[in-house]
Amino acid sequence: QVQLVESGGGLVQAGGSLRLSCAASGRIFSINALGWYRQAPGKQRELVAAITYGGSTNYADAVKGRFTISRDNAKNTVYLQLNSLKPEDTAVYYCNADSGPFDYWGQGTQVTVSS
């Protein structure tokens, strides 16, 4: 089992920034990649960004150049820096751990961007 605890969401004006954190615990050694997904009301959950243990990253086109994912392996924590936020970035952001055949999810943190 892997446990994920997110923090850092909130309300921000368009153009502002937020930093999300996700601390992993449990079977850390089984994690291949950590990522962030988001789900807006009435929409499907979508990948925002992911990072492997070795540091390779992958971003959704909608956030490239604005969001940055990073991880601190010593702290078992993954971060998502959200810059130049837009109202369409409003969603619940979920941390994800890819652990082979299993996917683990955090409880989600709300990001709301006002225009």
JSON list of C-alpha atoms in Angstrom, two decimals:
[
{"chain": "A", "resi": 1, "resn": "GLN", "atom": "CA", "xyz": [0.00, 0.00, 0.00]},
{"chain": "A", "resi": 2, "resn": "VAL", "atom": "CA", "xyz": [1.02, 3.56, -0.70]},
{"chain": "A", "resi": 3, "resn": "GLN", "atom": "CA", "xyz": [-0.49, 6.53, 1.07]},
{"chain": "A", "resi": 4, "resn": "LEU", "atom": "CA", "xyz": [-0.53, 9.97, -0.52]},
{"chain": "A", "resi": 5, "resn": "VAL", "atom": "CA", "xyz": [-1.28, 13.22, 1.27]},
{"chain": "A", "resi": 6, "resn": "GLU", "atom": "CA", "xyz": [-1.68, 16.40, -0.76]},
{"chain": "A", "resi": 7, "resn": "SER", "atom": "CA", "xyz": [-1.50, 20.00, 0.34]},
{"chain": "A", "resi": 8, "resn": "GLY", "atom": "CA", "xyz": [-1.25, 23.46, -1.13]},
{"chain": "A", "resi": 9, "resn": "GLY", "atom": "CA", "xyz": [-4.49, 24.08, -2.98]},
{"chain": "A", "resi": 10, "resn": "GLY", "atom": "CA", "xyz": [-6.52, 27.23, -2.62]},
{"chain": "A", "resi": 11, "resn": "LEU", "atom": "CA", "xyz": [-8.11, 30.23, -4.27]},
{"chain": "A", "resi": 12, "resn": "VAL", "atom": "CA", "xyz": [-5.98, 32.46, -6.48]},
{"chain": "A", "resi": 13, "resn": "GLN", "atom": "CA", "xyz": [-6.59, 35.15, -9.07]},
{"chain": "A", "resi": 14, "resn": "ALA", "atom": "CA", "xyz": [-5.85, 34.56, -12.73]},
{"chain": "A", "resi": 15, "resn": "GLY", "atom": "CA", "xyz": [-2.16, 35.00, -13.38]},
{"chain": "A", "resi": 16, "resn": "GLY", "atom": "CA", "xyz": [-1.24, 33.90, -9.90]},
{"chain": "A", "resi": 17, "resn": "SER", "atom": "CA", "xyz": [0.72, 30.92, -8.64]},
{"chain": "A", "resi": 18, "resn": "LEU", "atom": "CA", "xyz": [0.30, 27.99, -6.31]},
{"chain": "A", "resi": 19, "resn": "ARG", "atom": "CA", "xyz": [2.49, 25.11, -5.23]},
{"chain": "A", "resi": 20, "resn": "LEU", "atom": "CA", "xyz": [1.04, 21.70, -4.55]},
{"chain": "A", "resi": 21, "resn": "SER", "atom": "CA", "xyz": [2.82, 19.06, -2.51]},
{"chain": "A", "resi": 22, "resn": "CYS", "atom": "CA", "xyz": [2.19, 15.36, -2.18]},
{"chain": "A", "resi": 23, "resn": "ALA", "atom": "CA", "xyz": [3.93, 13.25, 0.45]},
{"chain": "A", "resi": 24, "resn": "ALA", "atom": "CA", "xyz": [4.10, 9.52, -0.14]},
{"chain": "A", "resi": 25, "resn": "SER", "atom": "CA", "xyz": [4.46, 6.85, 2.52]},
{"chain": "A", "resi": 26, "resn": "GLY", "atom": "CA", "xyz": [4.19, 3.10, 2.76]},
{"chain": "A", "resi": 27, "resn": "ARG", "atom": "CA", "xyz": [5.61, 0.92, 0.00]},
{"chain": "A", "resi": 28, "resn": "ILE", "atom": "CA", "xyz": [7.71, 3.72, -1.49]},
{"chain": "A", "resi": 29, "resn": "PHE", "atom": "CA", "xyz": [10.08, 1.30, -3.20]},
{"chain": "A", "resi": 30, "resn": "SER", "atom": "CA", "xyz": [7.25, 0.09, -5.42]},
{"chain": "A", "resi": 31, "resn": "ILE", "atom": "CA", "xyz": [6.58, 3.53, -6.96]},
{"chain": "A", "resi": 32, "resn": "ASN", "atom": "CA", "xyz": [7.68, 3.92, -10.57]},
{"chain": "A", "resi": 33, "resn": "ALA", "atom": "CA", "xyz": [6.30, 7.39, -11.16]},
{"chain": "A", "resi": 34, "resn": "LEU", "atom": "CA", "xyz": [4.40, 10.11, -9.35]},
{"chain": "A", "resi": 35, "resn": "GLY", "atom": "CA", "xyz": [1.98, 12.41, -11.05]},
{"chain": "A", "resi": 36, "resn": "TRP", "atom": "CA", "xyz": [-0.75, 14.96, -10.77]},
{"chain": "A", "resi": 37, "resn": "TYR", "atom": "CA", "xyz": [-4.18, 14.63, -12.33]},
{"chain": "A", "resi": 38, "resn": "ARG", "atom": "CA", "xyz": [-7.08, 17.04, -12.20]},
{"chain": "A", "resi": 39, "resn": "GLN", "atom": "CA", "xyz": [-10.81, 16.81, -12.51]},
{"chain": "A", "resi": 40, "resn": "ALA", "atom": "CA", "xyz": [-13.04, 19.77, -13.23]},
{"chain": "A", "resi": 41, "resn": "PRO", "atom": "CA", "xyz": [-16.82, 19.62, -12.63]},
{"chain": "A", "resi": 42, "resn": "GLY", "atom": "CA", "xyz": [-18.51, 17.60, -15.34]},
{"chain": "A", "resi": 43, "resn": "LYS", "atom": "CA", "xyz": [-15.23, 16.52, -16.91]},
{"chain": "A", "resi": 44, "resn": "GLN", "atom": "CA", "xyz": [-13.10, 13.42, -16.83]},
{"chain": "A", "resi": 45, "resn": "ARG", "atom": "CA", "xyz": [-9.98, 13.20, -14.73]},
{"chain": "A", "resi": 46, "resn": "GLU", "atom": "CA", "xyz": [-6.95, 14.09, -16.83]},
{"chain": "A", "resi": 47, "resn": "LEU", "atom": "CA", "xyz": [-3.21, 13.86, -16.49]},
{"chain": "A", "resi": 48, "resn": "VAL", "atom": "CA", "xyz": [-1.52, 17.16, -15.71]},
{"chain": "A", "resi": 49, "resn": "ALA", "atom": "CA", "xyz": [2.09, 16.08, -15.22]},
{"chain": "A", "resi": 50, "resn": "ALA", "atom": "CA", "xyz": [4.11, 13.06, -14.17]},
{"chain": "A", "resi": 51, "resn": "ILE", "atom": "CA", "xyz": [7.69, 12.37, -13.15]},
{"chain": "A", "resi": 52, "resn": "THR", "atom": "CA", "xyz": [9.61, 9.11, -12.92]},
{"chain": "A", "resi": 53, "resn": "TYR", "atom": "CA", "xyz": [12.03, 8.15, -10.17]},
{"chain": "A", "resi": 54, "resn": "GLY", "atom": "CA", "xyz": [14.85, 9.11, -12.54]},
{"chain": "A", "resi": 55, "resn": "GLY", "atom": "CA", "xyz": [13.38, 12.53, -13.18]},
{"chain": "A", "resi": 56, "resn": "SER", "atom": "CA", "xyz": [11.83, 12.16, -16.61]},
{"chain": "A", "resi": 57, "resn": "THR", "atom": "CA", "xyz": [8.76, 14.35, -16.93]},
{"chain": "A", "resi": 58, "resn": "ASN", "atom": "CA", "xyz": [5.60, 14.44, -18.99]},
{"chain": "A", "resi": 59, "resn": "TYR", "atom": "CA", "xyz": [3.14, 17.32, -19.23]},
{"chain": "A", "resi": 60, "resn": "ALA", "atom": "CA", "xyz": [-0.30, 17.88, -20.67]},
{"chain": "A", "resi": 61, "resn": "ASP", "atom": "CA", "xyz": [-0.20, 20.32, -23.57]},
{"chain": "A", "resi": 62, "resn": "ALA", "atom": "CA", "xyz": [-2.53, 22.68, -21.70]},
{"chain": "A", "resi": 63, "resn": "VAL", "atom": "CA", "xyz": [-0.01, 23.26, -18.92]},
{"chain": "A", "resi": 64, "resn": "LYS", "atom": "CA", "xyz": [3.34, 23.12, -20.71]},
{"chain": "A", "resi": 65, "resn": "GLY", "atom": "CA", "xyz": [5.40, 26.18, -19.96]},
{"chain": "A", "resi": 66, "resn": "ARG", "atom": "CA", "xyz": [3.22, 27.12, -16.97]},
{"chain": "A", "resi": 67, "resn": "PHE", "atom": "CA", "xyz": [3.40, 24.15, -14.58]},
{"chain": "A", "resi": 68, "resn": "THR", "atom": "CA", "xyz": [6.51, 22.38, -13.31]},
{"chain": "A", "resi": 69, "resn": "ILE", "atom": "CA", "xyz": [6.61, 19.00, -11.63]},
{"chain": "A", "resi": 70, "resn": "SER", "atom": "CA", "xyz": [9.51, 18.00, -9.41]},
{"chain": "A", "resi": 71, "resn": "ARG", "atom": "CA", "xyz": [10.26, 15.41, -6.78]},
{"chain": "A", "resi": 72, "resn": "ASP", "atom": "CA", "xyz": [12.45, 15.06, -3.74]},
{"chain": "A", "resi": 73, "resn": "ASN", "atom": "CA", "xyz": [13.23, 11.37, -3.46]},
{"chain": "A", "resi": 74, "resn": "ALA", "atom": "CA", "xyz": [14.77, 11.80, -0.03]},
{"chain": "A", "resi": 75, "resn": "LYS", "atom": "CA", "xyz": [11.49, 13.22, 1.26]},
{"chain": "A", "resi": 76, "resn": "ASN", "atom": "CA", "xyz": [9.28, 10.98, -0.89]},
{"chain": "A", "resi": 77, "resn": "THR", "atom": "CA", "xyz": [7.49, 14.10, -2.00]},
{"chain": "A", "resi": 78, "resn": "VAL", "atom": "CA", "xyz": [6.35, 15.36, -5.39]},
{"chain": "A", "resi": 79, "resn": "TYR", "atom": "CA", "xyz": [5.59, 19.01, -6.09]},
{"chain": "A", "resi": 80, "resn": "LEU", "atom": "CA", "xyz": [3.61, 20.82, -8.73]},
{"chain": "A", "resi": 81, "resn": "GLN", "atom": "CA", "xyz": [4.38, 24.48, -9.27]},
{"chain": "A", "resi": 82, "resn": "LEU", "atom": "CA", "xyz": [1.45, 26.18, -10.97]},
{"chain": "A", "resi": 83, "resn": "ASN", "atom": "CA", "xyz": [2.25, 29.54, -12.58]},
{"chain": "A", "resi": 84, "resn": "SER", "atom": "CA", "xyz": [0.24, 31.86, -14.82]},
{"chain": "A", "resi": 85, "resn": "LEU", "atom": "CA", "xyz": [-2.94, 30.23, -13.64]},
{"chain": "A", "resi": 86, "resn": "LYS", "atom": "CA", "xyz": [-6.09, 30.51, -15.72]},
{"chain": "A", "resi": 87, "resn": "PRO", "atom": "CA", "xyz": [-9.74, 30.06, -14.73]},
{"chain": "A", "resi": 88, "resn": "GLU", "atom": "CA", "xyz": [-9.79, 26.88, -16.79]},
{"chain": "A", "resi": 89, "resn": "ASP", "atom": "CA", "xyz": [-7.21, 25.40, -14.43]},
{"chain": "A", "resi": 90, "resn": "THR", "atom": "CA", "xyz": [-9.89, 25.28, -11.74]},
{"chain": "A", "resi": 91, "resn": "ALA", "atom": "CA", "xyz": [-10.28, 21.67, -10.64]},
{"chain": "A", "resi": 92, "resn": "VAL", "atom": "CA", "xyz": [-9.60, 19.17, -7.90]},
{"chain": "A", "resi": 93, "resn": "TYR", "atom": "CA", "xyz": [-5.98, 18.11, -8.24]},
{"chain": "A", "resi": 94, "resn": "TYR", "atom": "CA", "xyz": [-5.11, 14.53, -7.32]},
{"chain": "A", "resi": 95, "resn": "CYS", "atom": "CA", "xyz": [-1.72, 13.04, -6.62]},
{"chain": "A", "resi": 96, "resn": "ASN", "atom": "CA", "xyz": [-1.10, 9.65, -8.20]},
{"chain": "A", "resi": 97, "resn": "ALA", "atom": "CA", "xyz": [1.47, 6.94, -7.59]},
{"chain": "A", "resi": 98, "resn": "ASP", "atom": "CA", "xyz": [2.12, 4.46, -10.37]},
{"chain": "A", "resi": 99, "resn": "SER", "atom": "CA", "xyz": [3.18, 1.30, -8.55]},
{"chain": "A", "resi": 100, "resn": "GLY", "atom": "CA", "xyz": [3.32, -1.40, -11.21]},
{"chain": "A", "resi": 101, "resn": "PRO", "atom": "CA", "xyz": [-0.13, -2.96, -11.53]},
{"chain": "A", "resi": 102, "resn": "PHE", "atom": "CA", "xyz": [-1.52, -0.68, -8.86]},
{"chain": "A", "resi": 103, "resn": "ASP", "atom": "CA", "xyz": [-2.45, 2.98, -8.91]},
{"chain": "A", "resi": 104, "resn": "TYR", "atom": "CA", "xyz": [-2.78, 4.92, -5.70]},
{"chain": "A", "resi": 105, "resn": "TRP", "atom": "CA", "xyz": [-4.55, 8.24, -5.27]},
{"chain": "A", "resi": 106, "resn": "GLY", "atom": "CA", "xyz": [-4.54, 11.06, -2.78]},
{"chain": "A", "resi": 107, "resn": "GLN", "atom": "CA", "xyz": [-7.68, 12.66, -1.45]},
{"chain": "A", "resi": 108, "resn": "GLY", "atom": "CA", "xyz": [-7.45, 15.63, -3.77]},
{"chain": "A", "resi": 109, "resn": "THR", "atom": "CA", "xyz": [-6.92, 19.33, -3.23]},
{"chain": "A", "resi": 110, "resn": "GLN", "atom": "CA", "xyz": [-9.08, 22.08, -4.69]},
{"chain": "A", "resi": 111, "resn": "VAL", "atom": "CA", "xyz": [-7.54, 24.73, -6.91]},
{"chain": "A", "resi": 112, "resn": "THR", "atom": "CA", "xyz": [-9.83, 27.60, -7.81]},
{"chain": "A", "resi": 113, "resn": "VAL", "atom": "CA", "xyz": [-8.72, 30.37, -10.16]},
{"chain": "A", "resi": 114, "resn": "SER", "atom": "CA", "xyz": [-10.87, 33.49, -10.29]},
{"chain": "A", "resi": 115, "resn": "SER", "atom": "CA", "xyz": [-11.00, 35.75, -13.32]}
]
